[in-house]
C-alpha cells in the first residue's frame, strides 16, 4: 500500500494511457520535469503487483488534467484556442490536448510549473541542525508499527495517528465510517450524529467486528502509509493474516485475508441474511449498464440488523454466510482456511437504491494513493485555480492495464473505485464525475458526502488574489497620515516582548514585524530601521544564541523542533513538545523572518538557517527530507491542517484556529517569495488557498450552510473546534462567542481577507439580538472593548468602515496586535467596505 517513488510514475503512466496523453521518454526536454508533483509518505514500500521495470523517472511525469475523470468531449477544431495558451511548450501541449481540457482552453493562459517533493527542498541547504539535539522522553510505541517501514522523521499529526500512539486503542475516522483496530480484529461502525446548539457529536459504534473464527490473529501493526491513507496488518498463528488500507471517503471498508476463518460479529442482532445471486444481478439494468462480467463479481450478501440498518457484505472468493446465534456470521461454504477479501458497506438511508449503486463497484478497493497539485492561470490574470487530484491505485488495476480505470463512454466501469467527496470538493468538482443516481444518507462531521466514481478524483480550487507583504489596497493620504502618527506611538510603546514560551513570543515578534512592514509601506525609514533592529534583537536569542529561558531543541526521537519545556512536560507550551500547534507557533516566527528577509538581507543572514528549519518542521515541501516530515499538519483530503499532535482523542484530530493556520501558510509563502524560491512559493500559495477555502466552508459558514453541513439547531456563523468526528461551538479556553469568532480570525494580516469575507461578516454581525444572540455584534459588545472585541470590530470594517474604526480604536489590543495594525487593515481593505450611513 505504501507509495514508493517508483510507484508514482506508474500511477502517472496509467492515468496518461487512459487519457490518451503521450508520455515523454527520458530524452525529452528537462522542462517537462516541473509540471506536477505527487506527495509521498515519509516511508515507502511498493505494494504487490507493481512491476519493477518502470523506468520513467518522477521528474518526467505528465500532469493529469482536471478533466481526467470524464469522457473526452466530441472532436472539434481547437487550433485557435491553443493560440491563447501562454508559455506554450511540450508539457503544456500535453495538458491542453488531454481529454477534458478542450472545453477549457479558451480561458487557459498557461499552466504554472509546480514543485516536485521527491527532490531536496530549496529550503534545505544541507547545513547542520541549527538547534541542539535532544531525545524525547515520550518514545514511539514500536509494538504498533513496522519499524522497517517507518523511519525518522515519524508522522506526528496525521489523521490516522491514533493507530500509532499510546496503546493504539482509540478509533480513526475514514469517512463515512469509524474504525478501531484491536490486536486480533478490527471494528467498523457507521456513526450516527447527535446535534444540539453547542455540539455535533457522533456515537462511534462498533457495528461490526471483523476477525478470525479460530482466534488465530494475535498482533496488529501499522505497516504503511501514503499521502491519503494508512495500512494496517494483523498476523498470527498458522500463517493467518489480515490487511486493510484505510482511506477517507471509501464506500466499502475492505479486509484482505490469508489463511483465515473469517468471522463477522455485530453489537446488534441479525434479523435477516440474504445472499444476492449472480443470476439476479446480471439481469438487473444497473449491472447491464456497466457491462460487468458476472463471473468476475464478488459474492454479495445483504444483512439486516435490529437497529434498522442494512449492510452489504461482499467477498471474493464468494463466502456463503451463515448466522450463528443472534449476532455472528461465519462461512458455510469454506472448508479450512480462506484467502480472499471481505468488504462491508452500510446501505445508507435508501437501501433499495443504494444497494444497486454499491453492487456495481463492489470488489474494487484502493491499494495506494497520491495527490497532485498544479496551477492553471486565467486568461485575464484572474480566475486562476489549483488543480488538485487524488489518484488511487486499486487491486483491480493490472500493472499496465488501464482498461477498467476511467469513466469514458468506451470503457467498462466494472473496475472503478467508488468513493465519497466532501462538500468543498463537490463545490468545484467536475459534475460528470458525480454519480447521477448517487448514494444517499452518508455524512461525516463536515456534512453530507457525495458519491463519485473513478480512480482519479479531480477538483479545481480557485486561487484568490495573491497576498503580498503590503495590504491589498492603497492608503489614502488622510489614512496614511493617521497611520503614521499611530505607528510612532506603537513603535515607542508596543515592542517590548517579554513572553518566554514560543507561542506568545512568536505573536510578539510578529507584532513587531507588522509594525516594521507598515513603516516600510508608509515610507518612515527612521522608524523602520529602529523596528528592524528591534526585530533582530528579539529573534537572535531564540534562533542564533539560543539563550532564551525556553530554548528550542531538535527532537531526534520523532524528528522536529520543540521547546525545552514542552519536551519535558506535555502540559506546557500548549503541548507543542508533543507537536501540537507547530504551524500556529512557528508561523509567527516565519512571518517575522520573511519581513526581515525582504528588507534587510544582511541582518537576516544569520537567522536564515534556523528559520528555514522551523519552516521545514511544520510545512516541509520535501518528502525526501531525513530530518523533518512532509507537510506535518496538512491533510490534502480535508483541505486543511490538523493541529493535534501526539495525543489520542476518541473524536480524532482537531483544529481550532483557522486564522493562525492561514497565517502559517501565508508566512511560508512570503518567506519563499523573499528568498526567491518561486516554485516553493507557488506550492505554498496552493496550500494557503486550500486552507482558506476549508476555513470558510467549515469554520465560517453562513447560517444556511451551517444548517446544511451540521444540521439544526447547530446553526452558527462560526465553529470553534472542528474534529474528525464532531464540531464544537466552543474553544479550548472558553465558550464566549467572541472567543469562537476571534480565534477564527486572528492575526489580522494582508492575507486575512482570504478567510474573512464581507457577506459572511454582514450576516454574522446580526444586529438583532433577539434573532441571534450568538451574533458578532452582541459578542463584540459583551467583550467590553478588549482585544477580542477589537478583532470583531476590525472584521466589521468590511461592512461599515466608520463604525468599525470608532469601535476598534476604543479597544485595548491583544498581545499580538497593535492599533497600528488594526488601522492598517481597515484602511487597506476599504474597497470592500460599505458605509451604512
CSV table of N, CA and C in Angstrom, one decimal, residues 260-314:
chain,number,residue,atom,x,y,z
A,260,UNK,N,-7.3,-17.7,6.8
A,260,UNK,CA,-8.1,-17.3,7.9
A,260,UNK,C,-9.5,-18.0,7.9
A,261,UNK,N,-10.1,-18.0,9.0
A,261,UNK,CA,-11.5,-18.4,9.2
A,261,UNK,C,-12.4,-17.2,9.4
A,262,UNK,N,-12.8,-16.5,8.4
A,262,UNK,CA,-13.5,-15.2,8.6
A,262,UNK,C,-14.7,-15.3,9.5
A,263,UNK,N,-14.8,-14.3,10.4
A,263,UNK,CA,-16.0,-14.2,11.3
A,263,UNK,C,-16.4,-12.8,11.4
A,264,UNK,N,-17.7,-12.5,11.3
A,264,UNK,CA,-18.2,-11.2,11.5
A,264,UNK,C,-19.2,-11.2,12.7
A,265,UNK,N,-19.0,-10.3,13.6
A,265,UNK,CA,-19.9,-10.2,14.8
A,265,UNK,C,-20.4,-8.8,14.8
A,266,UNK,N,-21.6,-8.6,15.4
A,266,UNK,CA,-22.2,-7.3,15.5
A,266,UNK,C,-22.7,-7.0,16.9
A,267,UNK,N,-22.7,-5.8,17.3
A,267,UNK,CA,-23.3,-5.4,18.6
A,267,UNK,C,-24.8,-5.4,18.6
A,268,UNK,N,-25.4,-5.6,17.4
A,268,UNK,CA,-26.8,-5.7,17.2
A,268,UNK,C,-27.2,-7.1,17.0
A,269,UNK,N,-28.5,-7.3,16.8
A,269,UNK,CA,-29.0,-8.7,16.5
A,269,UNK,C,-29.2,-8.7,15.0
A,270,UNK,N,-28.8,-9.8,14.4
A,270,UNK,CA,-29.0,-10.0,13.0
A,270,UNK,C,-30.4,-10.5,12.7
A,271,UNK,N,-31.2,-9.8,11.9
A,271,UNK,CA,-32.6,-10.2,11.7
A,271,UNK,C,-32.7,-11.0,10.4
A,272,UNK,N,-31.9,-10.7,9.4
A,272,UNK,CA,-32.0,-11.4,8.1
A,272,UNK,C,-30.7,-11.4,7.3
A,273,UNK,N,-30.4,-12.5,6.7
A,273,UNK,CA,-29.2,-12.6,5.8
A,273,UNK,C,-29.7,-13.1,4.5
A,274,UNK,N,-29.5,-12.2,3.4
A,274,UNK,CA,-29.9,-12.5,2.1
A,274,UNK,C,-28.8,-12.5,1.1
A,275,UNK,N,-28.5,-13.7,0.5
A,275,UNK,CA,-27.5,-13.8,-0.5
A,275,UNK,C,-28.0,-13.3,-1.8
A,276,UNK,N,-27.3,-12.4,-2.5
A,276,UNK,CA,-27.8,-11.9,-3.8
A,276,UNK,C,-27.1,-12.7,-4.8
A,277,UNK,N,-27.9,-13.4,-5.6
A,277,UNK,CA,-27.3,-14.3,-6.6
A,277,UNK,C,-26.8,-13.6,-7.8
A,278,UNK,N,-25.8,-14.2,-8.4
A,278,UNK,CA,-25.2,-13.5,-9.6
A,278,UNK,C,-26.3,-13.5,-10.8
A,279,UNK,N,-27.1,-14.5,-10.8
A,279,UNK,CA,-28.1,-14.5,-11.8
A,279,UNK,C,-29.1,-13.3,-11.7
A,280,UNK,N,-29.4,-13.0,-10.5
A,280,UNK,CA,-30.3,-11.8,-10.3
A,280,UNK,C,-29.5,-10.5,-10.7
A,281,UNK,N,-28.3,-10.4,-10.3
A,281,UNK,CA,-27.5,-9.2,-10.6
A,281,UNK,C,-27.4,-9.0,-12.1
A,282,UNK,N,-27.1,-10.1,-12.8
A,282,UNK,CA,-26.8,-10.0,-14.2
A,282,UNK,C,-28.1,-9.5,-15.0
A,283,UNK,N,-29.3,-9.8,-14.4
A,283,UNK,CA,-30.5,-9.4,-15.1
A,283,UNK,C,-30.9,-8.0,-14.8
A,284,UNK,N,-30.2,-7.4,-13.8
A,284,UNK,CA,-30.6,-6.0,-13.4
A,284,UNK,C,-30.1,-5.0,-14.4
A,285,UNK,N,-30.8,-3.9,-14.6
A,285,UNK,CA,-30.4,-2.9,-15.5
A,285,UNK,C,-29.1,-2.3,-15.1
A,286,UNK,N,-28.9,-2.0,-13.8
A,286,UNK,CA,-27.7,-1.4,-13.4
A,286,UNK,C,-26.5,-2.2,-13.7
A,287,UNK,N,-26.6,-3.5,-13.5
A,287,UNK,CA,-25.4,-4.4,-13.8
A,287,UNK,C,-25.2,-4.4,-15.3
A,288,UNK,N,-26.2,-4.4,-16.1
A,288,UNK,CA,-26.0,-4.5,-17.5
A,288,UNK,C,-25.4,-3.2,-18.0
A,289,UNK,N,-25.7,-2.1,-17.5
A,289,UNK,CA,-25.2,-0.8,-17.9
A,289,UNK,C,-23.7,-0.8,-17.8
A,290,UNK,N,-23.1,-1.4,-16.8
A,290,UNK,CA,-21.7,-1.4,-16.6
A,290,UNK,C,-20.9,-2.5,-17.3
A,291,UNK,N,-21.7,-3.3,-18.1
A,291,UNK,CA,-21.1,-4.3,-18.9
A,291,UNK,C,-20.2,-5.3,-18.1
A,292,UNK,N,-20.7,-5.6,-16.9
A,292,UNK,CA,-19.9,-6.4,-16.0
A,292,UNK,C,-20.1,-7.9,-16.3
A,293,UNK,N,-18.9,-8.5,-16.3
A,293,UNK,CA,-19.0,-10.0,-16.4
A,293,UNK,C,-19.3,-10.5,-15.0
A,294,UNK,N,-20.5,-11.2,-14.9
A,294,UNK,CA,-20.9,-11.6,-13.6
A,294,UNK,C,-20.0,-12.6,-12.9
A,295,UNK,N,-19.2,-13.3,-13.7
A,295,UNK,CA,-18.3,-14.3,-13.1
A,295,UNK,C,-17.2,-13.6,-12.4
A,296,UNK,N,-17.0,-12.3,-12.7
A,296,UNK,CA,-15.9,-11.5,-12.1
A,296,UNK,C,-16.4,-10.8,-10.8
A,297,UNK,N,-17.7,-10.8,-10.6
A,297,UNK,CA,-18.2,-10.1,-9.4
A,297,UNK,C,-18.0,-10.8,-8.1
A,298,UNK,N,-17.8,-10.1,-7.1
A,298,UNK,CA,-17.7,-10.8,-5.8
A,298,UNK,C,-19.1,-11.2,-5.4
A,299,UNK,N,-19.2,-12.2,-4.5
A,299,UNK,CA,-20.5,-12.7,-4.0
A,299,UNK,C,-21.0,-11.6,-3.0
A,300,UNK,N,-22.3,-11.3,-3.0
A,300,UNK,CA,-22.8,-10.2,-2.2
A,300,UNK,C,-24.0,-10.7,-1.3
A,301,UNK,N,-24.0,-10.2,-0.1
A,301,UNK,CA,-24.9,-10.6,0.9
A,301,UNK,C,-25.5,-9.3,1.5
A,302,UNK,N,-26.8,-9.2,1.7
A,302,UNK,CA,-27.4,-8.1,2.4
A,302,UNK,C,-27.8,-8.6,3.8
A,303,UNK,N,-27.4,-7.8,4.8
A,303,UNK,CA,-27.7,-8.2,6.2
A,303,UNK,C,-28.5,-7.1,6.8
A,304,UNK,N,-29.6,-7.5,7.4
A,304,UNK,CA,-30.4,-6.5,8.1
A,304,UNK,C,-30.3,-6.7,9.6
A,305,UNK,N,-30.0,-5.6,10.4
A,305,UNK,CA,-29.8,-5.6,11.8
A,305,UNK,C,-31.0,-5.0,12.5
A,306,UNK,N,-31.1,-5.3,13.8
A,306,UNK,CA,-32.3,-4.9,14.6
A,306,UNK,C,-32.2,-3.4,15.0
A,307,UNK,N,-31.2,-2.7,14.6
A,307,UNK,CA,-31.2,-1.2,14.8
A,307,UNK,C,-31.8,-0.5,13.6
A,308,UNK,N,-32.3,-1.3,12.7
A,308,UNK,CA,-32.9,-0.7,11.5
A,308,UNK,C,-31.9,-0.5,10.3
A,309,UNK,N,-30.7,-0.8,10.5
A,309,UNK,CA,-29.7,-0.6,9.4
A,309,UNK,C,-29.6,-1.9,8.6
A,310,UNK,N,-29.1,-1.6,7.3
A,310,UNK,CA,-28.8,-2.7,6.4
A,310,UNK,C,-27.4,-2.5,5.9
A,311,UNK,N,-26.7,-3.6,5.7
A,311,UNK,CA,-25.3,-3.6,5.2
A,311,UNK,C,-25.2,-4.6,4.0
A,312,UNK,N,-24.3,-4.2,3.1
A,312,UNK,CA,-23.9,-5.1,2.0
A,312,UNK,C,-22.5,-5.7,2.4
A,313,UNK,N,-22.4,-7.0,2.4
A,313,UNK,CA,-21.2,-7.7,2.7
A,313,UNK,C,-20.8,-8.4,1.4
A,314,UNK,N,-19.6,-8.1,0.9
A,314,UNK,CA,-19.1,-8.8,-0.3
A,314,UNK,C,-17.9,-9.6,0.0
